[in-house]
Tab-separated table of C-alpha atoms and ligand atoms in Angstrom:
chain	number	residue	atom	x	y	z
K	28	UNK	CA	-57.819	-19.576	105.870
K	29	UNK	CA	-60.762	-17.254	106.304
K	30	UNK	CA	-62.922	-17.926	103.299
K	31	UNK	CA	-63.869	-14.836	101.606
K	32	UNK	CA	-67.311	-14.367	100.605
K	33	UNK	CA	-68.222	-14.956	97.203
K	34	UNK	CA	-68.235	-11.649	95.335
K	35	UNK	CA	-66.754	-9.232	97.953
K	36	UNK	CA	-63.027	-8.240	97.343
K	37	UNK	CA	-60.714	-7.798	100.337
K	38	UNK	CA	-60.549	-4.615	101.324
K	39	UNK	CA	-56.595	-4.728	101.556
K	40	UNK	CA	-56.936	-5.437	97.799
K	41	UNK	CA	-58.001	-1.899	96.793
K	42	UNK	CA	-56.381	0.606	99.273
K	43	UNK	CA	-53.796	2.165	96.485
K	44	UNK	CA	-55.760	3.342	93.912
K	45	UNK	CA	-55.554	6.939	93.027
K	46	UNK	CA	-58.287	9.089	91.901
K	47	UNK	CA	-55.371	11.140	89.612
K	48	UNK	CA	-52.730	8.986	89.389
K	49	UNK	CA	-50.842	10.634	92.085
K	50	UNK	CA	-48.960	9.043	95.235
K	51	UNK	CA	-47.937	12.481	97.006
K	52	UNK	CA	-45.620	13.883	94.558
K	53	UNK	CA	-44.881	10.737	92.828
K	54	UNK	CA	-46.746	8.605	90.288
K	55	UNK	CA	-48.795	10.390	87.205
K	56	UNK	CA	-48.821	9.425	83.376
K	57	UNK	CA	-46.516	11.016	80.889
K	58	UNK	CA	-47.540	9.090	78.017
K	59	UNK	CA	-47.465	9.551	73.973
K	60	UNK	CA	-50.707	11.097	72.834
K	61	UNK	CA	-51.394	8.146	70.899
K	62	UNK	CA	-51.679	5.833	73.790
K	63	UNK	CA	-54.030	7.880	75.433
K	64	UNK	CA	-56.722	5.968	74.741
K	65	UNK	CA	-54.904	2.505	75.263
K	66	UNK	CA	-54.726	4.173	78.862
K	67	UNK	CA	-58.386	5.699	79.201
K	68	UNK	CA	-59.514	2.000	77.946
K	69	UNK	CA	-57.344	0.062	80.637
K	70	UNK	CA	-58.634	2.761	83.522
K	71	UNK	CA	-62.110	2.432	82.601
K	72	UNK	CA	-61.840	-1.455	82.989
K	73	UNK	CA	-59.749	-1.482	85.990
K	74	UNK	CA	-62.477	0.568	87.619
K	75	UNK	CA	-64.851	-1.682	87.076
K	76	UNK	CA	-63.186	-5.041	87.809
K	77	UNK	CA	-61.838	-3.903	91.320
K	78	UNK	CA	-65.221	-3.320	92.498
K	79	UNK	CA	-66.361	-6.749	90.400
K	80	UNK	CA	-66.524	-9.676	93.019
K	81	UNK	CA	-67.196	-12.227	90.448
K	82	UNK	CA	-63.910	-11.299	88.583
K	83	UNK	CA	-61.520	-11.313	91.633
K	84	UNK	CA	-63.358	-14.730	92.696
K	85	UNK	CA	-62.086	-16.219	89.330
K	86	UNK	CA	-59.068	-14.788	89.841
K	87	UNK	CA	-59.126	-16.387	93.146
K	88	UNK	CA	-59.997	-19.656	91.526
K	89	UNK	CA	-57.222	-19.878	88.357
K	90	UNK	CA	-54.860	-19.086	91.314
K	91	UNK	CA	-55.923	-22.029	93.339
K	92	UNK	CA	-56.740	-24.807	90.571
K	93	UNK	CA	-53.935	-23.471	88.431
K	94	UNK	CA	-50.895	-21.729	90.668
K	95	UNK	CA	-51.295	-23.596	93.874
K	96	UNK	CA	-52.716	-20.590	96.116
K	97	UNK	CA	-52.789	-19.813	98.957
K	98	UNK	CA	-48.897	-20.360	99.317
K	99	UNK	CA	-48.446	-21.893	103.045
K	100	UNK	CA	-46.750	-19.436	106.100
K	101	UNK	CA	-44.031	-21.293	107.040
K	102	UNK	CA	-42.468	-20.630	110.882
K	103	UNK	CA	-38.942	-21.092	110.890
K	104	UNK	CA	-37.979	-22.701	113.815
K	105	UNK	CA	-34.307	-23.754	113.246
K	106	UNK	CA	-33.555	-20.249	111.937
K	107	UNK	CA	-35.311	-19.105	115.257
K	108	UNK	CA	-33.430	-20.853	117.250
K	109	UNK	CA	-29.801	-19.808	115.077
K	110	UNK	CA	-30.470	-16.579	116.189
K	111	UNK	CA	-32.407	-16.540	119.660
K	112	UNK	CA	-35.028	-13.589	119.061
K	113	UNK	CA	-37.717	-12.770	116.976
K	114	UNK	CA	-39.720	-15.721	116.048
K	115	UNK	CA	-39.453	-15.887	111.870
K	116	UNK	CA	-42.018	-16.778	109.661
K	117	UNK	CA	-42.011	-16.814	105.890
K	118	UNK	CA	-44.251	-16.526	103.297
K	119	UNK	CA	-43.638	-18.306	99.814
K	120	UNK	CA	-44.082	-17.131	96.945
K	121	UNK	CA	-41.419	-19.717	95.734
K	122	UNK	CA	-44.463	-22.027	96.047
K	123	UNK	CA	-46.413	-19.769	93.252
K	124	UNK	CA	-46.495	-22.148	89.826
K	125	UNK	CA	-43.188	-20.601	87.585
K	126	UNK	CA	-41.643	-19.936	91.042
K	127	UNK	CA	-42.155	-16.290	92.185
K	128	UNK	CA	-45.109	-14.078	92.992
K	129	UNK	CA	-44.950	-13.025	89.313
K	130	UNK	CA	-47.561	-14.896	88.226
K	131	UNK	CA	-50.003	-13.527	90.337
K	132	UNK	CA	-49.956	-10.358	88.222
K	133	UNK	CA	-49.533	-11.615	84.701
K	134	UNK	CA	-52.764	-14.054	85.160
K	135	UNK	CA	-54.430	-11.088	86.751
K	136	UNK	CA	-53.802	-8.597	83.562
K	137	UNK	CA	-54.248	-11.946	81.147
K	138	UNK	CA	-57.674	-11.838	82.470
K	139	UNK	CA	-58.425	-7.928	82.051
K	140	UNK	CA	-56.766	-8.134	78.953
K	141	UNK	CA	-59.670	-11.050	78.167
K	142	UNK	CA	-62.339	-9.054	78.895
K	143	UNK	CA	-60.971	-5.981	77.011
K	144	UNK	CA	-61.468	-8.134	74.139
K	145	UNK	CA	-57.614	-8.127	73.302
K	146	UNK	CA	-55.941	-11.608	71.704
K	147	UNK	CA	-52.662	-10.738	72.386
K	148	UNK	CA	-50.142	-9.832	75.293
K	149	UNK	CA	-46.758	-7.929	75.058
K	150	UNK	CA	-44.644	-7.790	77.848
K	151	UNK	CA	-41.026	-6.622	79.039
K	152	UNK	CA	-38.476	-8.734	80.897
K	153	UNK	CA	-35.280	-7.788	82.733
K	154	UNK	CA	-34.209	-11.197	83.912
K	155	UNK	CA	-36.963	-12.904	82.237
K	156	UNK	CA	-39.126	-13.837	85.128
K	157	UNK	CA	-41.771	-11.724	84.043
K	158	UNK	CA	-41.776	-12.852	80.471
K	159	UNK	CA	-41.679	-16.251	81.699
K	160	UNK	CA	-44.902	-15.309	83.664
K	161	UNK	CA	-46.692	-14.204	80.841
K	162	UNK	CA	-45.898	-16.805	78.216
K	163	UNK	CA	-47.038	-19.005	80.456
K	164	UNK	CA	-50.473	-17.219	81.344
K	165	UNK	CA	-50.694	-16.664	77.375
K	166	UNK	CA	-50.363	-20.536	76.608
K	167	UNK	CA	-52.987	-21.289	79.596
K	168	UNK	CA	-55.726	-18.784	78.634
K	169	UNK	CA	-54.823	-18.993	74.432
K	170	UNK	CA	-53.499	-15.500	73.880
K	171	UNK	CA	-50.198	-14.826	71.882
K	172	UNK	CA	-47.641	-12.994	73.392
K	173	UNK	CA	-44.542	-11.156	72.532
K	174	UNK	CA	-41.881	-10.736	74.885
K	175	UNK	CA	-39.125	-8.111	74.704
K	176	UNK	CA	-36.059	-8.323	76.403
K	177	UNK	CA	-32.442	-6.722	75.821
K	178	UNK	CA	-29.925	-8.681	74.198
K	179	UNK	CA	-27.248	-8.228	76.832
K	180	UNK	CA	-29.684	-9.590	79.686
K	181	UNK	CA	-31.039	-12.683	76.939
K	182	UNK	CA	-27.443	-13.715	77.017
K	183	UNK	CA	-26.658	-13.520	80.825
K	184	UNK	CA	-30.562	-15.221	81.309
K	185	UNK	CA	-31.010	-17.930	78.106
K	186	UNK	CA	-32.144	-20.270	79.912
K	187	UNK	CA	-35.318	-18.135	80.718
K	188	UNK	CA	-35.590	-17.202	76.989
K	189	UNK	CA	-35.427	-21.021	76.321
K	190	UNK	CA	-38.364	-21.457	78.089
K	191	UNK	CA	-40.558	-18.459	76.912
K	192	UNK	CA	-39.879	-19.638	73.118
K	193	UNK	CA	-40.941	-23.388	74.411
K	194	UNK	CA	-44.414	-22.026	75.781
K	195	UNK	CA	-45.067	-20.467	72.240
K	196	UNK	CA	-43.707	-17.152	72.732
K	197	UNK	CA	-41.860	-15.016	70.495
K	198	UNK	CA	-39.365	-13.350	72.124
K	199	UNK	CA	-37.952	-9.936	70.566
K	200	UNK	CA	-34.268	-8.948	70.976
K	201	UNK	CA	-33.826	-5.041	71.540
K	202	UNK	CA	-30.369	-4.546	69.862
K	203	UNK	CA	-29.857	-0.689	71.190
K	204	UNK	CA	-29.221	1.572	73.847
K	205	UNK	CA	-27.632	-0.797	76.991
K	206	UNK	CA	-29.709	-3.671	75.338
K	207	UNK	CA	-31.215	-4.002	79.181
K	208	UNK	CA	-34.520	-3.427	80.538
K	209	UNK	CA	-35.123	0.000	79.731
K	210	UNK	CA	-34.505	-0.330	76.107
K	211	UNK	CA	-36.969	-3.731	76.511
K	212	UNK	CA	-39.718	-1.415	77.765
K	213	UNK	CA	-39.279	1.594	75.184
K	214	UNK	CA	-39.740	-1.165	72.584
K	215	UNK	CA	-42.906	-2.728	74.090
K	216	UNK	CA	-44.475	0.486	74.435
K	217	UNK	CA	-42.949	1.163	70.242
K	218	UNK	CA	-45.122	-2.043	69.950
K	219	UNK	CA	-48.376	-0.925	71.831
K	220	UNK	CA	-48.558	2.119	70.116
K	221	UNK	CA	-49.202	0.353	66.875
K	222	UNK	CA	-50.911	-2.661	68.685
K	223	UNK	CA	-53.366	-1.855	71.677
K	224	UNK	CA	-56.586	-2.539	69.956
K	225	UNK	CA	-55.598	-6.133	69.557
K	226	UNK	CA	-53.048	-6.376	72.378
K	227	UNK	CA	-52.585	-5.787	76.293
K	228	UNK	CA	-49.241	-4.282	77.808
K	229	UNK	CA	-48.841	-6.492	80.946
K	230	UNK	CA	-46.780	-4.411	82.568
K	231	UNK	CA	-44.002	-6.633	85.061
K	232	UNK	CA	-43.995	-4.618	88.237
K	233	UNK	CA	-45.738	-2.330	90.488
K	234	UNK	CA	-43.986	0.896	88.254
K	235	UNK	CA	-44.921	2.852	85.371
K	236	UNK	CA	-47.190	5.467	83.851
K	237	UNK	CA	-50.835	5.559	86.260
K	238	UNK	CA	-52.473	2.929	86.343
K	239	UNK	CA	-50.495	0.653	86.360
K	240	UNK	CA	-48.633	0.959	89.379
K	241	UNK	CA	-52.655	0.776	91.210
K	242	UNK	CA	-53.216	-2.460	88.940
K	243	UNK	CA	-50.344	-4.373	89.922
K	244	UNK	CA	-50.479	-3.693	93.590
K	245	UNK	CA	-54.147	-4.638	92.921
K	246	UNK	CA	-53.511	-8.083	92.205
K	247	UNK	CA	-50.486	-8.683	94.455
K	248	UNK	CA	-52.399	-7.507	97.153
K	249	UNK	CA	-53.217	-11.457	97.809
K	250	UNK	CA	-50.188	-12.427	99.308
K	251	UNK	CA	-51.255	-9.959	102.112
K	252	UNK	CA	-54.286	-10.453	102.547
K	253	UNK	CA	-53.267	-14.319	103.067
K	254	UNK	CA	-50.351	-13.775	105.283
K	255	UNK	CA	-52.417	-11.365	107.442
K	256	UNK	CA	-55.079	-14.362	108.161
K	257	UNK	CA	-52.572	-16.612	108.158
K	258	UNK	CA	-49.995	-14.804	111.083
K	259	UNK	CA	-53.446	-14.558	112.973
K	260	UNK	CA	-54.291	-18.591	113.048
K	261	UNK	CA	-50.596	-19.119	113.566
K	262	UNK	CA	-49.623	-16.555	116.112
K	263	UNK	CA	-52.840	-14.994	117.007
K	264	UNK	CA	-51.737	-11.333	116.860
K	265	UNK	CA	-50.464	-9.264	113.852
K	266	UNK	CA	-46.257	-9.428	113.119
K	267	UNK	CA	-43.974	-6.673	114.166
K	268	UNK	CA	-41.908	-6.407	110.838
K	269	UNK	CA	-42.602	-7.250	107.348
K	270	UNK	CA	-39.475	-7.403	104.723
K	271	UNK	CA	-39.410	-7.373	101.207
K	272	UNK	CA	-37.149	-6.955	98.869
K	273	UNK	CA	-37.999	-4.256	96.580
K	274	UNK	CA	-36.844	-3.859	92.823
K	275	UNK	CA	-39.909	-2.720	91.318
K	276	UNK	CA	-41.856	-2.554	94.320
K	277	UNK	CA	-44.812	-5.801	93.342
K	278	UNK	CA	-43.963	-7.879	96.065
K	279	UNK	CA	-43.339	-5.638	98.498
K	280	UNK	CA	-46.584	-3.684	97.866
K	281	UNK	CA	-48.423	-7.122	97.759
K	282	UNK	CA	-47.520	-8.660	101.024
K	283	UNK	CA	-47.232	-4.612	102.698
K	284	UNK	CA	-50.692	-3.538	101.960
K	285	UNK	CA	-53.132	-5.429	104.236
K	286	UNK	CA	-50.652	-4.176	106.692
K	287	UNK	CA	-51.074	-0.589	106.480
K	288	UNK	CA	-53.986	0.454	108.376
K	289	UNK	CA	-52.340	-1.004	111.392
K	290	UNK	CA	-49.674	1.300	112.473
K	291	UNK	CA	-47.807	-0.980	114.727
K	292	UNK	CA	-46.865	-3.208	112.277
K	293	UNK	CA	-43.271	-2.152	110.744
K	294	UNK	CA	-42.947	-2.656	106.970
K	295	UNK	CA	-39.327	-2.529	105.829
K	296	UNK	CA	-38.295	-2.508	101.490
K	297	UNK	CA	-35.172	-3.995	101.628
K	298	UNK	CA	-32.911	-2.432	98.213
K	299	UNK	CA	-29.847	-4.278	96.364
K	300	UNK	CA	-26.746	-2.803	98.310
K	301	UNK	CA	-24.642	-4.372	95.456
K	302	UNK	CA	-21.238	-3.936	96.475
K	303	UNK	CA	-22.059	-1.600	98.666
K	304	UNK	CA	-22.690	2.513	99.356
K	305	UNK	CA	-19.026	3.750	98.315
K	306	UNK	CA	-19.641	1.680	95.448
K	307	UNK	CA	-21.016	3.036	92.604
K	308	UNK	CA	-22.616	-0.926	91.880
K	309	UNK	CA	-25.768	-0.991	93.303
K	310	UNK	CA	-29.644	-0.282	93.280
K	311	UNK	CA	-30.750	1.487	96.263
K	312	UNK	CA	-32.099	4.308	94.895
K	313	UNK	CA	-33.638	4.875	98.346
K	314	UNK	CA	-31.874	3.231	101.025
K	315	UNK	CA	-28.548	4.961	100.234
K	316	UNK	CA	-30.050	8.630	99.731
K	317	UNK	CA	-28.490	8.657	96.187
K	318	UNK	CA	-32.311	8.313	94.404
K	319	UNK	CA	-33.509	11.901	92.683
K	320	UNK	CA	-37.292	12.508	91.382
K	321	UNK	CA	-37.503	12.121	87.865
K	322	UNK	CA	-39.718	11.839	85.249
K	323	UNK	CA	-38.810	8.927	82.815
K	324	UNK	CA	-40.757	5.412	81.672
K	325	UNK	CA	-43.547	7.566	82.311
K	326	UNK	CA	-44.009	8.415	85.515
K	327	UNK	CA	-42.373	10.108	88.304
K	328	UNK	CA	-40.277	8.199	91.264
K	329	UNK	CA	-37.205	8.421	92.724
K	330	UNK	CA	-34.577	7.538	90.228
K	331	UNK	CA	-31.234	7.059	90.271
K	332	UNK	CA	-29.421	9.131	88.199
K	333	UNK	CA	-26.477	11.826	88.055
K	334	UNK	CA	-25.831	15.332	88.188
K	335	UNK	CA	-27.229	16.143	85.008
K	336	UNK	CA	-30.076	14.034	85.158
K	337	UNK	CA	-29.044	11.021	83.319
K	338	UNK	CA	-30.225	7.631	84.235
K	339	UNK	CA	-27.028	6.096	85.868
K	340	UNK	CA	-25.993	2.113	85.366
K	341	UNK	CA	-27.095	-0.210	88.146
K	342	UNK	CA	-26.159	-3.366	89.862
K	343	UNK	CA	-27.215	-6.052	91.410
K	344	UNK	CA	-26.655	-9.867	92.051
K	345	UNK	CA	-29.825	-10.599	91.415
K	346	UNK	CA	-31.769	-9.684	88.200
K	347	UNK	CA	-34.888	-8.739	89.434
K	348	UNK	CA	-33.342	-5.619	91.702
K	349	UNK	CA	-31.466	-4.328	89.222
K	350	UNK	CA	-33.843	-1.617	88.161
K	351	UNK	CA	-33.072	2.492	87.884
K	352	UNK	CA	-36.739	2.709	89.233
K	353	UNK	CA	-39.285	2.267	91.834
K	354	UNK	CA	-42.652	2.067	92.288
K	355	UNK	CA	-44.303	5.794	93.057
K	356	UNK	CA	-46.516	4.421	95.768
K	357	UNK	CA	-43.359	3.508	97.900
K	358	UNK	CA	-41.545	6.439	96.886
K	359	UNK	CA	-44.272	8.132	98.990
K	360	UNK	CA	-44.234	5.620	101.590
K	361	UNK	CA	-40.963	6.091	101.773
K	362	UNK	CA	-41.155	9.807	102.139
K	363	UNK	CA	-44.461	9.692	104.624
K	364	UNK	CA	-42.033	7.009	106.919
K	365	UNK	CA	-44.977	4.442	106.401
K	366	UNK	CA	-41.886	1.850	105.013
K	367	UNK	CA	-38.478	2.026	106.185
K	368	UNK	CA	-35.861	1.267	103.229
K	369	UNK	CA	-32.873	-0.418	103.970
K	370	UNK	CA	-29.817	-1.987	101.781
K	371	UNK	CA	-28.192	-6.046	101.851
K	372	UNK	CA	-25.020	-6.314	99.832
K	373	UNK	CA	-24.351	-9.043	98.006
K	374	UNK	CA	-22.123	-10.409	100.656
K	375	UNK	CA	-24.754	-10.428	103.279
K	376	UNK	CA	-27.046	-12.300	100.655
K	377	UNK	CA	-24.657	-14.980	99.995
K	378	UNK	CA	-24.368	-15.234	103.852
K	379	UNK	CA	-27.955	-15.208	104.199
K	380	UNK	CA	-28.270	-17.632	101.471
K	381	UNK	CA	-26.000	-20.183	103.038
K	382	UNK	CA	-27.621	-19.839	106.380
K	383	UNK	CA	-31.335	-20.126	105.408
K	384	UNK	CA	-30.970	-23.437	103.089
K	385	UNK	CA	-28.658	-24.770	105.499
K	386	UNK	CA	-31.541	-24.227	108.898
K	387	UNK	CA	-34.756	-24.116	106.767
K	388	UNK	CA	-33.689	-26.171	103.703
K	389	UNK	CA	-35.318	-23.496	101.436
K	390	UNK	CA	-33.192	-21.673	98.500
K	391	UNK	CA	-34.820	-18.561	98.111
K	392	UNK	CA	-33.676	-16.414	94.918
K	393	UNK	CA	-31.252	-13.859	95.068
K	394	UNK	CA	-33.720	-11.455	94.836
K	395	UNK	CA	-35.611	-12.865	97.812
K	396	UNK	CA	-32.359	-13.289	100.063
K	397	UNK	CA	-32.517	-9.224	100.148
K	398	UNK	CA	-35.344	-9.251	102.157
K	399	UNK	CA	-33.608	-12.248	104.253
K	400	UNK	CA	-30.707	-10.066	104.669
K	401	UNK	CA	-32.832	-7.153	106.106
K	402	UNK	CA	-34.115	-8.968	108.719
K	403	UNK	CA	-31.091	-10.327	109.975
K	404	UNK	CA	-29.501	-7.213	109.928
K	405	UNK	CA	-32.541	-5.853	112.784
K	406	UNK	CA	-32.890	-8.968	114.094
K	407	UNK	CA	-30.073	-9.008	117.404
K	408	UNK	CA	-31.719	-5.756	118.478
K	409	UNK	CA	-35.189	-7.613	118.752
K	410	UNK	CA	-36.630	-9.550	121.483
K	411	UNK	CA	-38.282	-13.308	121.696
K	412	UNK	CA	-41.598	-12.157	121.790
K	413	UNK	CA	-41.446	-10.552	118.238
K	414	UNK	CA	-42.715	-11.635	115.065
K	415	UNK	CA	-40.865	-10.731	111.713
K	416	UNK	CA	-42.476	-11.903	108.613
K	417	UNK	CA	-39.943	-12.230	105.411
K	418	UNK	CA	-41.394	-12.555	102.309
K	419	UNK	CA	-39.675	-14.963	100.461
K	420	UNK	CA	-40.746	-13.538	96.605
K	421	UNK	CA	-39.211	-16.708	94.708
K	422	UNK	CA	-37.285	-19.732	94.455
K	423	UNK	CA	-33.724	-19.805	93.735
K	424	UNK	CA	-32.934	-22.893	92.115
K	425	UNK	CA	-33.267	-20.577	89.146
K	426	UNK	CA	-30.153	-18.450	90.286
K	427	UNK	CA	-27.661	-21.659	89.864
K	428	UNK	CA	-25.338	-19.382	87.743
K	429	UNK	CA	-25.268	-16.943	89.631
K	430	UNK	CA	-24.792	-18.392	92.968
K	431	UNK	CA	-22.469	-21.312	92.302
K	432	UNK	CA	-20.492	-18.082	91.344
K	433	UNK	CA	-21.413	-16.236	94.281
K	434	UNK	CA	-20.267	-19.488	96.211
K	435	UNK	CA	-16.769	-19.787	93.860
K	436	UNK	CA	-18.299	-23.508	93.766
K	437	UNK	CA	-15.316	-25.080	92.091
K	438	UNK	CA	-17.431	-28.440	91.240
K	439	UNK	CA	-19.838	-26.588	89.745
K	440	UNK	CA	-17.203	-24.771	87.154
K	441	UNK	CA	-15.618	-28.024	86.639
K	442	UNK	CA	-18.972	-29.338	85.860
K	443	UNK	CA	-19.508	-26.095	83.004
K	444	UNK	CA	-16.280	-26.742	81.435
K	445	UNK	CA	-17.037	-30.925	81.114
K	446	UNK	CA	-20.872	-29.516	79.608
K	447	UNK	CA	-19.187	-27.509	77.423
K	448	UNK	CA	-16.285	-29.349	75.852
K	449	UNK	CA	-18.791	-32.248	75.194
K	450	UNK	CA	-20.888	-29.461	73.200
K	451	UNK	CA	-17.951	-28.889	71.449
K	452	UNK	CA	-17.229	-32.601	70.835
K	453	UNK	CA	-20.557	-32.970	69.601
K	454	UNK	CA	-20.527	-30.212	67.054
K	455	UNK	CA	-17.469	-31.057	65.369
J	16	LIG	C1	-38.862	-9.918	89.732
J	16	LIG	C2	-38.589	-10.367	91.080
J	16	LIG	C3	-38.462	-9.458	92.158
J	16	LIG	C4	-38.484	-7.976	91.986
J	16	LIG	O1	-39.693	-7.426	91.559
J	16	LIG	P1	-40.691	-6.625	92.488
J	16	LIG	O2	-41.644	-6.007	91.528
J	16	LIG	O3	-39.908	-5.607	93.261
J	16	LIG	O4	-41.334	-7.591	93.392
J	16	LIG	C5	-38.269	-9.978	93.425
J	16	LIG	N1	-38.190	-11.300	93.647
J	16	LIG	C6	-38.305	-12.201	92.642
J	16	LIG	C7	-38.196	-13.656	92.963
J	16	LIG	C8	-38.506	-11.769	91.336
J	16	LIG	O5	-38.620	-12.673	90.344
């Protein structure tokens, strides 16, 4: 690992930032008056910390005592060698501490929101990951935190709500609307608007109202600018192809941006195909052509949404895709052809699943397997002397659930039914 100098900042770490907010025609800030200053605050900060050396050296530091950065660049040989062309190596996240690149962000906002002089974080989950994230960053560095989340998804994801509770967060219910992550993020910002002198919005993903989108890119931007050093003392020369998968856009925009001022490399978002483009169950708002620009959750993106401009349902296998929305700055990446979208069903994850614990003995999450997917989906048309690079977001042991269903696993659902008649036994 090159060791970067103490008090410079990698330059890949500040290369989307926006002087107004805008990505081409996406991005901007529609928020409530009243948060205006909550915004103006945050902007003012952020300007100063991503030119502060000291501050992204401690972030460097909490990320390597406390998370277990840099997360290795694993080649994978026997996958290699399953499909006899480009030479694979992943990067993983799943190594990060709470499993995913998440964390990343939340400890890099629980730090800003430390020296904004705020006590307390609020936060919005979808599958819980992110909440996880930051009840865990509020418990290390003594803040208190309040995580929303939608009913419906704290029933299909209890055990993550388990586990925010048991690192001393409260965790809110939102009982309206589709009781998802929309309605979670209307009520966190219901919250802020009463709250931000005391409290920090750590916003979950690389979306939202400017500039947050810039901030969260900001601190993702590490697992880039580690993978780039680390393809170069592995392979000596920069990859061909980078996948992610993209929901909100984090870890795609992380590992992507130390990759961008060299044309030559190919970045590819890889989109929940759900059950597929004649489906209406999926989330590629991109990918499939379906996305229209919008304005809603404050900014502007490509949404997807129907004829009359309604946000429509979406799908996905895994959680953390399953999101109407998409970051602005790939919107425009998108539309400049700087990243190439593409779409994995869920069949081609569970395939890609199977194949990648059974060769590389990793379970990446659901979410992950996208970007898994992608790649095998280009890779017959490559050649031997490639390099793809799949960034492998999170761990799956997580998804158990989900893909012992995926599987039909018919040990596994006896195994449910014995847990659950001996809760029933028990509470007779
Ligand atoms: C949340 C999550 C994602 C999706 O979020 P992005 O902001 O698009 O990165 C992807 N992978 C994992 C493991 C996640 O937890």
């Amino acid at each position: 690992m090159t060791n970067h100098a103490a008090g410079s900042i990698p330059d890949a770490a500040n290369t989307l930032v926006s002087e107004n907010g805008y990505y081409g025609a996406y991005g901007g800030s529609f928020i409530p008056e009243i948060l205006v200053p909550a915004f103006a605050e945050i902007s003012r900060h952020f300007e100063e910390i991503r030119h502060d050396g000291d501050f992204w050296q401690r972030y460097c530091a909490l990320l390597a005592n406390y998370s277990g950065r840099p997360t290795p660049l694993t080649y994978a040989d026997r996958l290699t060698a399953h499909f006899d062309r480009a030479k694979i190596y992943i990067k993983r996240e799943d190594l990060n501490h709470t499993g995913a690149h998440k964390l990343n962000n939340a400890l890099g906002q629980a730090l800003l929101a430390k020296r904004m002089g705020k006590t307390r974080i609020i936060a919005e989950t979808g599958a819980g990951q992110h909440g996880v994230a930051t009840a865990t960053v509020a418990a290390k560095l003594g803040l208190s935190a309040t995580i929303y989340m939608g009913r419906e998804d704290m029933e299909r994801q209890y055990a993550n709500v388990f586990w925010m509770k048991r690192l001393g967060a409260e965790v809110v219910g939102v009982d309206y609307g589709s009781q998802t992550l929309k309605d979670a993020i209307n009520e966190t910002l219901r919250d802020w608007v009463s709250s931000f002198e005391t409290t920090h919005y750590v916003l979950g993903t690389a979306s939202g109202a400017h500039p947050f989108p810039a901030i969260v890119a900001f601190f993702q931007s590490i697992i880039g600018v580690e993978t780039k050093d680390q393809i170069l003392q592995a392979a000596g020369r920069l990859p061909d192809r980078v996948y992610a998968c993209v929901g909100g856009g984090s870890n795609a925009l992380g590992v992507f941006q130390a990759f961008f001022p060299h044309d030559e490399v190919g970045l590819v978002g890889v989109e929940a195909g759900g059950q597929g483009r004649d489906s209406s169950n999926h989330a590629a708002r991109i990918a499939y052509g379906e996305g229209k620009p919008g304005v809603a959750q404050g900014y502007r993106t490509m949404f997807l949404q129907n004829s009359d401009g309604q946000m429509k349902d979406t799908y996905s296998i895994a959680a953390g895709l399953d999101y109407v929305g998409v970051s602005p700055i790939l919107a425009d990446l998108s539309e400049k052809g700087r990243v190439r979208f593409a779409a994995a069903t869920d069949a081609e994850v569970v395939e890609a699943l199977q194949l990648v614990m059974k060769t590389e003995g990793l379970i990446p999450a659901l979410e992950s397997t996208h970007a898994f997917a992608g790649a095998f989906q280009d890779i017959a048309e490559s050649s031997k002397s490639d390099i793809f690079i799949i960034n492998m977001s999170g761990r799956g042991d997580k998804d158990i659930f989900n893909i012992a269903e995926g599987l039909q696993d018919e040990e596994w659902k006896g195994f449910i039914k014995r847990k659950n008649s001996q809760f029933e036994d028990q509470s007779r």
